[in-house]
PDB file of C-alpha atoms and ligand atoms in Angstrom:
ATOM      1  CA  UNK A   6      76.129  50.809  59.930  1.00 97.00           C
ATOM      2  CA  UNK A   7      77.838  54.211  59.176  1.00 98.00           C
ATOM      3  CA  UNK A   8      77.591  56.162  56.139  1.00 98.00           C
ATOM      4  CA  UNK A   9      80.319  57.955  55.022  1.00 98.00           C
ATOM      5  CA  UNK A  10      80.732  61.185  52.592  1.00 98.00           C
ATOM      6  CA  UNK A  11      83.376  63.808  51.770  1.00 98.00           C
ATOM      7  CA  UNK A  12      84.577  65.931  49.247  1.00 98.00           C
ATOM      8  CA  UNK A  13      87.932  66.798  47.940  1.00 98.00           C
ATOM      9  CA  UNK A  14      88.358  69.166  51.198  1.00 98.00           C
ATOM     10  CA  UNK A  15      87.653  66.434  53.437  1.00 98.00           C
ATOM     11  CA  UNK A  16      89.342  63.507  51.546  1.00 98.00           C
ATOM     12  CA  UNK A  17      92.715  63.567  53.938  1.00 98.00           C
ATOM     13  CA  UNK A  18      89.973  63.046  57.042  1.00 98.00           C
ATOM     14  CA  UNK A  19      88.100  60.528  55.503  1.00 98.00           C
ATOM     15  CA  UNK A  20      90.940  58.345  54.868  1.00 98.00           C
ATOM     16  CA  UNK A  21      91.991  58.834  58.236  1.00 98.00           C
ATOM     17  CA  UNK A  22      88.724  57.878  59.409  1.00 98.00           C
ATOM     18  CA  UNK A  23      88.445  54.841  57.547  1.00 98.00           C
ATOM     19  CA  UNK A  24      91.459  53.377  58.876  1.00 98.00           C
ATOM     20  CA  UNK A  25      90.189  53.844  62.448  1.00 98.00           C
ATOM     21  CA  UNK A  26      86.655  52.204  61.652  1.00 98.00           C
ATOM     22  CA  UNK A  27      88.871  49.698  60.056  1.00 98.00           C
ATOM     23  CA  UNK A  28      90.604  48.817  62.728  1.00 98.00           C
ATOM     24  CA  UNK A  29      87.995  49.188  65.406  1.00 98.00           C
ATOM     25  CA  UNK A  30      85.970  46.627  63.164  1.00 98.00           C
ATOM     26  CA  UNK A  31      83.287  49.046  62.698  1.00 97.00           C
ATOM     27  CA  UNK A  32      81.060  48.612  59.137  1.00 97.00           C
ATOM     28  CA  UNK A  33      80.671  51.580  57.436  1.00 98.00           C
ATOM     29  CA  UNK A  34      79.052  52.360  53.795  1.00 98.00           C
ATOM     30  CA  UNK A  35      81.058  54.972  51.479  1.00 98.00           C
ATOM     31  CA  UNK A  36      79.366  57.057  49.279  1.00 98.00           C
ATOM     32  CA  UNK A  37      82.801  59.077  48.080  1.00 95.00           C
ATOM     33  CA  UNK A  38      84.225  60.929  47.193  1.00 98.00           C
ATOM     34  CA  UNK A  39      87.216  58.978  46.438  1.00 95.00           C
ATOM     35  CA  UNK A  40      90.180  60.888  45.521  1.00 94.00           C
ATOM     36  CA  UNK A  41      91.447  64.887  45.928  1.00 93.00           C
ATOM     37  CA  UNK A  42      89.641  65.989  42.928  1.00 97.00           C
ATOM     38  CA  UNK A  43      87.164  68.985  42.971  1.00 98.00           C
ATOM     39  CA  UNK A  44      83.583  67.634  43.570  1.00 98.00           C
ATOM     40  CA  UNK A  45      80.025  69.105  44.703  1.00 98.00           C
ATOM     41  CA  UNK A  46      80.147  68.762  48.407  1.00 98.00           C
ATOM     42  CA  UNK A  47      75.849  68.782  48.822  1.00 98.00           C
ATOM     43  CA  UNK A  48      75.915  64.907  46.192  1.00 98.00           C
ATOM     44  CA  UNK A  49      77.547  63.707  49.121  1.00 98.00           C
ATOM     45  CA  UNK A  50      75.670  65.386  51.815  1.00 98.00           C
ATOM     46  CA  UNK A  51      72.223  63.942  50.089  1.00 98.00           C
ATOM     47  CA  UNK A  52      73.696  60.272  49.780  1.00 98.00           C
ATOM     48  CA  UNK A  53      74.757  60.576  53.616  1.00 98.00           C
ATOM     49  CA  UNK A  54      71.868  62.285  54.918  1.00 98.00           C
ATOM     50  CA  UNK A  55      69.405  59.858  52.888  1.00 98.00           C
ATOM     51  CA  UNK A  56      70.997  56.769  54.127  1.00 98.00           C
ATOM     52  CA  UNK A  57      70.871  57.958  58.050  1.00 98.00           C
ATOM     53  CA  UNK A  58      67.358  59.244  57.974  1.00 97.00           C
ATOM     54  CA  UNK A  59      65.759  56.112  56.243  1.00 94.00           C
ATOM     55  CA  UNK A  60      68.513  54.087  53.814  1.00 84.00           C
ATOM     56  CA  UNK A  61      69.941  51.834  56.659  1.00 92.00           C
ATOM     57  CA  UNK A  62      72.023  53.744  58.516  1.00 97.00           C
ATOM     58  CA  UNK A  63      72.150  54.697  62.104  1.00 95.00           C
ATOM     59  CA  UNK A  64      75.022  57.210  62.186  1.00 98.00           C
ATOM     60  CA  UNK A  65      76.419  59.242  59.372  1.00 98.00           C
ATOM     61  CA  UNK A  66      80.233  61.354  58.984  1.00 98.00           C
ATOM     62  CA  UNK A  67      80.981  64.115  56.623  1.00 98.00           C
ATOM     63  CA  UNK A  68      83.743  66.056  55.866  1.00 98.00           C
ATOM     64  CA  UNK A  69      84.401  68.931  53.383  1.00 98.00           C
ATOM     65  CA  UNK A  70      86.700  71.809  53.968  1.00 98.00           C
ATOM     66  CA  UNK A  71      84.990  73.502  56.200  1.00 98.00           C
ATOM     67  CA  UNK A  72      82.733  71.074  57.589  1.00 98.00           C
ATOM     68  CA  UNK A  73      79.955  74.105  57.108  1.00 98.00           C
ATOM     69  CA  UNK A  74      78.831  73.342  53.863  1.00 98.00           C
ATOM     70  CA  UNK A  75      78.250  69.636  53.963  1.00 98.00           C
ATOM     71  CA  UNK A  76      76.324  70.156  57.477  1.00 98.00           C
ATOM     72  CA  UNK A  77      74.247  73.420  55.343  1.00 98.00           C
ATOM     73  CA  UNK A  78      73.353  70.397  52.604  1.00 98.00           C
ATOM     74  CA  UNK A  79      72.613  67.606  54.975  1.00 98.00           C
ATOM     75  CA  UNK A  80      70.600  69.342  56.985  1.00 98.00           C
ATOM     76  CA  UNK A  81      67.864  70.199  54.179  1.00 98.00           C
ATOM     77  CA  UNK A  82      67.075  66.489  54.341  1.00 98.00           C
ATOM     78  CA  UNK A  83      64.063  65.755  56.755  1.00 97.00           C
ATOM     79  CA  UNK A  84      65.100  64.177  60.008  1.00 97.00           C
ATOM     80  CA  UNK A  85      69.071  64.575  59.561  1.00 98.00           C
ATOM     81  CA  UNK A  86      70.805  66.159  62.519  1.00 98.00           C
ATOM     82  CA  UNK A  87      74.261  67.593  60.872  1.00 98.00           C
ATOM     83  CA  UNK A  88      76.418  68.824  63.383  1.00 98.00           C
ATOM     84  CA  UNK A  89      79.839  70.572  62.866  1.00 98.00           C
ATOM     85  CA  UNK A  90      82.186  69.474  65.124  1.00 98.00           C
ATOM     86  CA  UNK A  91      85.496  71.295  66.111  1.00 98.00           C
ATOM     87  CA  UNK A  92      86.825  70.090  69.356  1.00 98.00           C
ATOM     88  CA  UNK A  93      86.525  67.672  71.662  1.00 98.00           C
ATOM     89  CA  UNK A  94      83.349  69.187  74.417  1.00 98.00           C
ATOM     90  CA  UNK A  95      81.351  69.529  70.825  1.00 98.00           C
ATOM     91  CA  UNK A  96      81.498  66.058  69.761  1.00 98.00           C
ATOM     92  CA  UNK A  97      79.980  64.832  72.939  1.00 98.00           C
ATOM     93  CA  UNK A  98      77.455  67.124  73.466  1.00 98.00           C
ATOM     94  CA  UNK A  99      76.251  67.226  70.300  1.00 98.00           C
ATOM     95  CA  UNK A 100      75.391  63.534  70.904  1.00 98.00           C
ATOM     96  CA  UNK A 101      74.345  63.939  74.606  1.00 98.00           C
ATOM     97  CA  UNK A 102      72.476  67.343  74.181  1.00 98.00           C
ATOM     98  CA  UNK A 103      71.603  67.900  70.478  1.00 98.00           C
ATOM     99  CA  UNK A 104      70.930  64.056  69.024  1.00 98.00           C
ATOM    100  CA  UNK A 105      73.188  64.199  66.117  1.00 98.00           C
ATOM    101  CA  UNK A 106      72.728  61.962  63.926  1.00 98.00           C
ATOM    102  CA  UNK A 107      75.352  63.309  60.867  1.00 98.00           C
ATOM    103  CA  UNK A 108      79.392  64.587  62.363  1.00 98.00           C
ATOM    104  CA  UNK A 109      80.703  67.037  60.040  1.00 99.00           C
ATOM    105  CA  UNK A 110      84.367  68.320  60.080  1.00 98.00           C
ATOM    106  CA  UNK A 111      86.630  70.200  58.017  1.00 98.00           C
ATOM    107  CA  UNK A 112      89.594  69.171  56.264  1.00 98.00           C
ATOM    108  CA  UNK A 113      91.187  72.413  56.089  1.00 98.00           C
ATOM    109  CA  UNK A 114      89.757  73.162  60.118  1.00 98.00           C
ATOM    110  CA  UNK A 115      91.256  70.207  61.665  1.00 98.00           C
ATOM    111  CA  UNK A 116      93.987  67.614  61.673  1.00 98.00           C
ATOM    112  CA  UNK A 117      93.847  63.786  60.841  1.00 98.00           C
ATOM    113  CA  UNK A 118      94.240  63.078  64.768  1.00 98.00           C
ATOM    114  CA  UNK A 119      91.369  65.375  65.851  1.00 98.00           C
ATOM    115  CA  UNK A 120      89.176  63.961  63.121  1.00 98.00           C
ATOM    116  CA  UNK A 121      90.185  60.337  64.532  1.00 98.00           C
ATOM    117  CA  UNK A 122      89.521  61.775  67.705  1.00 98.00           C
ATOM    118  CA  UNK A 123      85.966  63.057  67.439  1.00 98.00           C
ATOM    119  CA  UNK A 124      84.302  60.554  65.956  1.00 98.00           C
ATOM    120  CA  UNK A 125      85.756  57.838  68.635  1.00 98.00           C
ATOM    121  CA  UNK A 126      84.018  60.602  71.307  1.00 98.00           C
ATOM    122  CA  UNK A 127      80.647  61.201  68.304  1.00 98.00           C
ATOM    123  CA  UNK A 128      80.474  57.290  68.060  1.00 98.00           C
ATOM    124  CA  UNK A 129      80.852  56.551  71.723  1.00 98.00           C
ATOM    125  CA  UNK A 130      78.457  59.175  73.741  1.00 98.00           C
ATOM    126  CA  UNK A 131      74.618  58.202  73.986  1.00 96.00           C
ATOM    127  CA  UNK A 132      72.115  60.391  73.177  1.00 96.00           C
ATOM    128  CA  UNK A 133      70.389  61.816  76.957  1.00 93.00           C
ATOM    129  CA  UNK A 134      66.424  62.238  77.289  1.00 91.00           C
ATOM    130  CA  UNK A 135      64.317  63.940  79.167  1.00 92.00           C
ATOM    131  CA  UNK A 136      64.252  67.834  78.506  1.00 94.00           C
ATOM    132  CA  UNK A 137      66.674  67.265  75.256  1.00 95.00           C
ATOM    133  CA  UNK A 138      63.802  64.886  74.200  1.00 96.00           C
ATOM    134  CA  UNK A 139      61.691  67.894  74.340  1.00 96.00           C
ATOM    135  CA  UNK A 140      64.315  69.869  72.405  1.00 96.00           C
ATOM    136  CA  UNK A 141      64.667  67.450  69.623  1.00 97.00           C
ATOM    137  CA  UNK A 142      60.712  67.399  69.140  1.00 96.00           C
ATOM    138  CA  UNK A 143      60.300  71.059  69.259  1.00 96.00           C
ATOM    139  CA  UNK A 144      62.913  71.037  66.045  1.00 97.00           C
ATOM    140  CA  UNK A 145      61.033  68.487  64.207  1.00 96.00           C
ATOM    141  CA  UNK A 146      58.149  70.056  64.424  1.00 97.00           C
ATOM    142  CA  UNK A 147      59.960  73.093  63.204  1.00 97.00           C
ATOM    143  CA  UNK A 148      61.320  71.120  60.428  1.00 95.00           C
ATOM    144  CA  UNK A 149      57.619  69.869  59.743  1.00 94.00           C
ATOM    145  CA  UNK A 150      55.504  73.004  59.896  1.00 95.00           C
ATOM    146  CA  UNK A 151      53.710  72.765  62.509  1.00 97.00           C
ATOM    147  CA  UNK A 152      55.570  74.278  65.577  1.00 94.00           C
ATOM    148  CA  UNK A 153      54.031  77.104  67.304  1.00 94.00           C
ATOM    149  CA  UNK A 154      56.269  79.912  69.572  1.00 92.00           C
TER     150      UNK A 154
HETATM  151  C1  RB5 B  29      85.393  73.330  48.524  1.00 79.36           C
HETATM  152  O1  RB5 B  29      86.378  74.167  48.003  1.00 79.36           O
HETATM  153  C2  RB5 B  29      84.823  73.903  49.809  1.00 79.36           C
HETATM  154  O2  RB5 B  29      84.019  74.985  49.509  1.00 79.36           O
HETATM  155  C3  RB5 B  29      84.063  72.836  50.561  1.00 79.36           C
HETATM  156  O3  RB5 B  29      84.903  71.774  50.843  1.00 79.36           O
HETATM  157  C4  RB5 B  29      83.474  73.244  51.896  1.00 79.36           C
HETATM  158  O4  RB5 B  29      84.435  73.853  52.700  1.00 79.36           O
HETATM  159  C5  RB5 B  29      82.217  73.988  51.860  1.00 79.36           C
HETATM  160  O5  RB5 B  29      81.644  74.331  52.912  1.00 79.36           O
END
């Protein structure tokens, strides 16, 4: 299950991105926004972020108009992984390298076809072990206190 959030500057990707979960048969859960007008980008980041890290959800996509912002908000919630994603090389190593677990883009960054086309790449690459194991530990232990450099 995917959750999905945006705000008003990520609305025209979300829609987009709907449609191609839609017709790929892919389930998703959306948290909103649902139309153009002006919202609080980090409501959405929270709902997303919360649902991916223990609410159900194994993959979650934001958008806002920068994609910045949303990641900035997501990313205070234990265990997310918000990456912002602005080409193609990105969305798969962020997968491969980084274990993301939230794709952020930008509305006002991006076009409809480039949003389409990351998450197809974000949704499709596996997450490599090994030393990016290592990597992934080293920032949870960041996030929980207790790393040591
Ligand atoms: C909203 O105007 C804008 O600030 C928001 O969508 C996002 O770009 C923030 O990072």
């Amino acid at each position: 299950m995917i959750a999905l959030g945006c705000d008003h500057g990520g609305f025209n990707l979300m829609v987009a991105i709907k449609k191609y979960l839609d017709e790929k048969g892919i389930e998703y859960t959306d948290f909103g926004t649902d139309s153009a007008e002006s919202v609080d980008y980090p409501v959405y980041a929270y709902k997303v972020a919360k649902a991916v890290t223990g609410g159900g959800c194994d993959i979650g996509i934001l958008c806002c108009g920068t994609g910045i912002g949303i990641a900035m908000a997501a990313n205070k919630v234990k265990g997310a992984r918000a990456a912002v994603v602005n080409n193609e090389f990105g969305a798969e190593m962020t997968r491969r390298h980084n274990h993301a677990n939230i794709l952020c883009m930008g509305g006002r960054v991006i076009t409809e076809e480039e949003a389409v086309k990351f998450t197809d790449i974000f949704l499709n690459t596996p997450e490599e072990g090994g030393r990016h194991d290592k990597r992934i530990a080293m920032i949870t232990a960041i996030e929980e206190g207790i790393f040591e450099a």
